[in-house]
Amino acid sequence: MTEVSMSVNGRKTSGAVEDRTLLSHFLRETLGLTGTHVGCDTSQCGACTIHMDGRSVKSCSILAVQADGSEILTIEGLAEGDTLHPVQAAFKEHHGLQCGFCTPGMIMAATDMIRRHPDGLTEATVREELEGNICRCTGYHNIVKAILAAAEAMGDGRARAA
């Protein structure tokens, strides 16, 4: 067993893990943060997407020991109290979810996408960047609409015509 320490959603935490423990399993099973979903364990679906040191990553492809000393943000830490993050609010307003299984990963990927494109997003860019996040329910139309609306809300005009 190896002791790991990290900041998760702004709180310092630690735990003993086997060297082979995936970060997704540490978050879900050790810390009880079940918003990080495990859909495939092969980094194909994106349901496990979180932020590690400010960047979107698939937590099923990272060992907990690799995250030692990192800043981790999960879907549970995105909102501020009862106030939804603008991306969460846009997903709600624009019906960017159906069953909800992929939604946490989509939202975490979207917040990083918006951060990385300060000059704005187009529909084509959003669709291209969502390639690693699978949704089997919605057909992506409302997800893309929600991300563009969130980018607009967060950056006073970040979304732009194609």
Short mmCIF file of C-alpha atoms in Angstrom, two decimals:
data_model
loop_
_atom_site.label_atom_id
_atom_site.label_comp_id
_atom_site.label_asym_id
_atom_site.label_seq_id
_atom_site.Cartn_x
_atom_site.Cartn_y
_atom_site.Cartn_z
CA MET A 1 0.00 0.00 0.00
CA THR A 2 1.11 3.52 -0.81
CA GLU A 3 -0.07 6.67 0.93
CA VAL A 4 -1.32 9.36 -1.47
CA SER A 5 -2.24 12.95 -0.66
CA MET A 6 -4.01 15.42 -2.88
CA SER A 7 -6.40 18.31 -2.80
CA VAL A 8 -9.83 17.23 -4.00
CA ASN A 9 -12.42 19.94 -4.55
CA GLY A 10 -10.39 22.30 -2.40
CA ARG A 11 -9.91 19.91 0.52
CA LYS A 12 -6.70 18.15 1.42
CA THR A 13 -7.21 14.41 1.54
CA SER A 14 -5.10 11.30 1.76
CA GLY A 15 -5.48 7.57 1.74
CA ALA A 16 -3.65 4.30 1.38
CA VAL A 17 -3.97 2.72 -2.05
CA GLU A 18 -2.57 -0.24 -3.89
CA ASP A 19 -0.17 0.91 -6.59
CA ARG A 20 -2.61 -0.29 -9.28
CA THR A 21 -5.62 1.68 -7.98
CA LEU A 22 -7.09 3.93 -10.64
CA LEU A 23 -7.78 7.54 -9.70
CA SER A 24 -11.42 7.04 -10.69
CA HIS A 25 -11.74 4.20 -8.17
CA PHE A 26 -9.96 6.20 -5.45
CA LEU A 27 -12.40 9.09 -5.97
CA ARG A 28 -15.48 6.86 -6.02
CA GLU A 29 -14.65 4.14 -3.53
CA THR A 30 -12.30 5.81 -1.04
CA LEU A 31 -13.64 9.36 -1.10
CA GLY A 32 -17.28 8.58 -1.98
CA LEU A 33 -17.35 11.04 -4.90
CA THR A 34 -19.63 9.03 -7.15
CA GLY A 35 -20.24 11.80 -9.69
CA THR A 36 -17.11 10.58 -11.45
CA HIS A 37 -18.63 7.73 -13.45
CA VAL A 38 -16.78 4.70 -14.74
CA GLY A 39 -18.21 3.65 -18.06
CA CYS A 40 -15.49 1.71 -19.83
CA ASP A 41 -12.16 1.59 -17.90
CA THR A 42 -10.39 2.11 -21.24
CA SER A 43 -10.60 5.95 -21.52
CA GLN A 44 -12.95 5.69 -24.49
CA CYS A 45 -16.18 7.11 -23.04
CA GLY A 46 -15.12 10.15 -21.00
CA ALA A 47 -17.63 9.57 -18.19
CA CYS A 48 -14.75 9.68 -15.69
CA THR A 49 -13.45 13.10 -16.82
CA ILE A 50 -12.17 15.31 -14.01
CA HIS A 51 -9.67 18.17 -13.77
CA MET A 52 -6.18 17.38 -12.52
CA ASP A 53 -3.96 20.40 -11.94
CA GLY A 54 -6.35 22.51 -14.01
CA ARG A 55 -6.59 20.22 -17.03
CA SER A 56 -9.29 17.83 -18.14
CA VAL A 57 -8.19 14.19 -17.82
CA LYS A 58 -9.85 10.79 -17.87
CA SER A 59 -9.43 9.49 -14.35
CA CYS A 60 -9.73 5.84 -15.41
CA SER A 61 -6.41 6.19 -17.24
CA ILE A 62 -4.46 7.61 -14.29
CA LEU A 63 -3.29 5.78 -11.22
CA ALA A 64 -4.05 7.34 -7.85
CA VAL A 65 -0.31 7.33 -7.09
CA GLN A 66 0.27 9.46 -10.21
CA ALA A 67 -2.11 12.06 -8.77
CA ASP A 68 -0.20 12.31 -5.50
CA GLY A 69 0.30 16.01 -4.72
CA SER A 70 -2.17 17.14 -7.39
CA GLU A 71 -5.15 19.47 -7.31
CA ILE A 72 -8.23 17.48 -8.34
CA LEU A 73 -11.61 18.96 -9.25
CA THR A 74 -14.61 16.68 -9.71
CA ILE A 75 -18.18 17.48 -10.68
CA GLU A 76 -19.02 17.68 -6.95
CA GLY A 77 -16.64 20.62 -6.56
CA LEU A 78 -17.70 22.62 -9.60
CA ALA A 79 -20.74 24.44 -8.20
CA GLU A 80 -20.38 27.06 -5.48
CA GLY A 81 -22.78 25.91 -2.80
CA ASP A 82 -26.27 25.90 -4.29
CA THR A 83 -25.18 28.04 -7.24
CA LEU A 84 -24.53 25.97 -10.33
CA HIS A 85 -21.42 26.58 -12.40
CA PRO A 86 -22.36 28.32 -15.70
CA VAL A 87 -21.75 25.09 -17.64
CA GLN A 88 -23.99 23.14 -15.27
CA ALA A 89 -26.67 25.81 -15.57
CA ALA A 90 -26.43 25.77 -19.37
CA PHE A 91 -26.77 21.97 -19.46
CA LYS A 92 -29.91 22.30 -17.34
CA GLU A 93 -31.35 25.19 -19.35
CA HIS A 94 -30.63 23.68 -22.77
CA HIS A 95 -31.53 20.08 -21.88
CA GLY A 96 -27.97 18.87 -22.44
CA LEU A 97 -28.61 15.62 -20.62
CA GLN A 98 -30.98 12.74 -20.76
CA CYS A 99 -30.07 9.76 -18.60
CA GLY A 100 -27.27 11.80 -16.99
CA PHE A 101 -24.59 9.11 -16.94
CA CYS A 102 -22.20 10.96 -19.26
CA THR A 103 -23.17 14.42 -18.01
CA PRO A 104 -20.51 14.91 -15.29
CA GLY A 105 -17.73 13.99 -17.71
CA MET A 106 -19.21 16.17 -20.45
CA ILE A 107 -19.46 19.13 -18.09
CA MET A 108 -15.89 18.70 -16.85
CA ALA A 109 -14.61 18.40 -20.43
CA ALA A 110 -16.66 21.46 -21.43
CA THR A 111 -15.31 23.68 -18.64
CA ASP A 112 -11.76 22.86 -19.70
CA MET A 113 -12.65 23.35 -23.37
CA ILE A 114 -14.02 26.83 -22.67
CA ARG A 115 -10.89 27.69 -20.66
CA ARG A 116 -8.60 26.58 -23.48
CA HIS A 117 -10.46 28.60 -26.14
CA PRO A 118 -10.55 32.14 -24.71
CA ASP A 119 -11.21 33.62 -28.17
CA GLY A 120 -14.41 31.63 -28.54
CA LEU A 121 -15.87 28.33 -29.62
CA THR A 122 -17.63 27.27 -32.78
CA GLU A 123 -20.03 24.38 -33.10
CA ALA A 124 -17.41 22.53 -35.15
CA THR A 125 -14.77 22.98 -32.43
CA VAL A 126 -17.13 21.78 -29.70
CA ARG A 127 -18.11 18.71 -31.70
CA GLU A 128 -14.48 17.90 -32.48
CA GLU A 129 -13.37 18.30 -28.87
CA LEU A 130 -16.22 16.14 -27.56
CA GLU A 131 -14.97 13.22 -29.65
CA GLY A 132 -13.59 11.48 -26.53
CA ASN A 133 -16.87 11.78 -24.60
CA ILE A 134 -19.64 9.38 -25.56
CA CYS A 135 -23.34 10.01 -25.05
CA ARG A 136 -25.69 7.26 -26.09
CA CYS A 137 -28.92 9.19 -25.41
CA THR A 138 -28.97 12.75 -26.74
CA GLY A 139 -27.34 12.88 -30.15
CA TYR A 140 -25.13 15.75 -28.89
CA HIS A 141 -27.24 18.60 -30.34
CA ASN A 142 -28.35 19.96 -26.96
CA ILE A 143 -24.95 19.25 -25.39
CA VAL A 144 -23.26 21.38 -28.05
CA LYS A 145 -25.92 24.06 -27.63
CA ALA A 146 -25.36 24.08 -23.86
CA ILE A 147 -21.57 24.38 -24.19
CA LEU A 148 -21.85 27.26 -26.65
CA ALA A 149 -24.34 29.01 -24.35
CA ALA A 150 -22.03 28.51 -21.36
CA ALA A 151 -19.06 29.87 -23.30
CA GLU A 152 -21.14 32.91 -24.20
CA ALA A 153 -22.23 33.41 -20.59
CA MET A 154 -18.73 32.98 -19.21
CA GLY A 155 -16.87 35.15 -21.65
CA ASP A 156 -19.14 37.88 -22.98
CA GLY A 157 -19.19 36.57 -26.51
CA ARG A 158 -16.86 33.55 -26.47
CA ALA A 159 -19.17 31.55 -28.71
CA ARG A 160 -19.04 32.65 -32.31
CA ALA A 161 -20.58 31.72 -35.61
CA ALA A 162 -18.94 28.86 -37.55
#
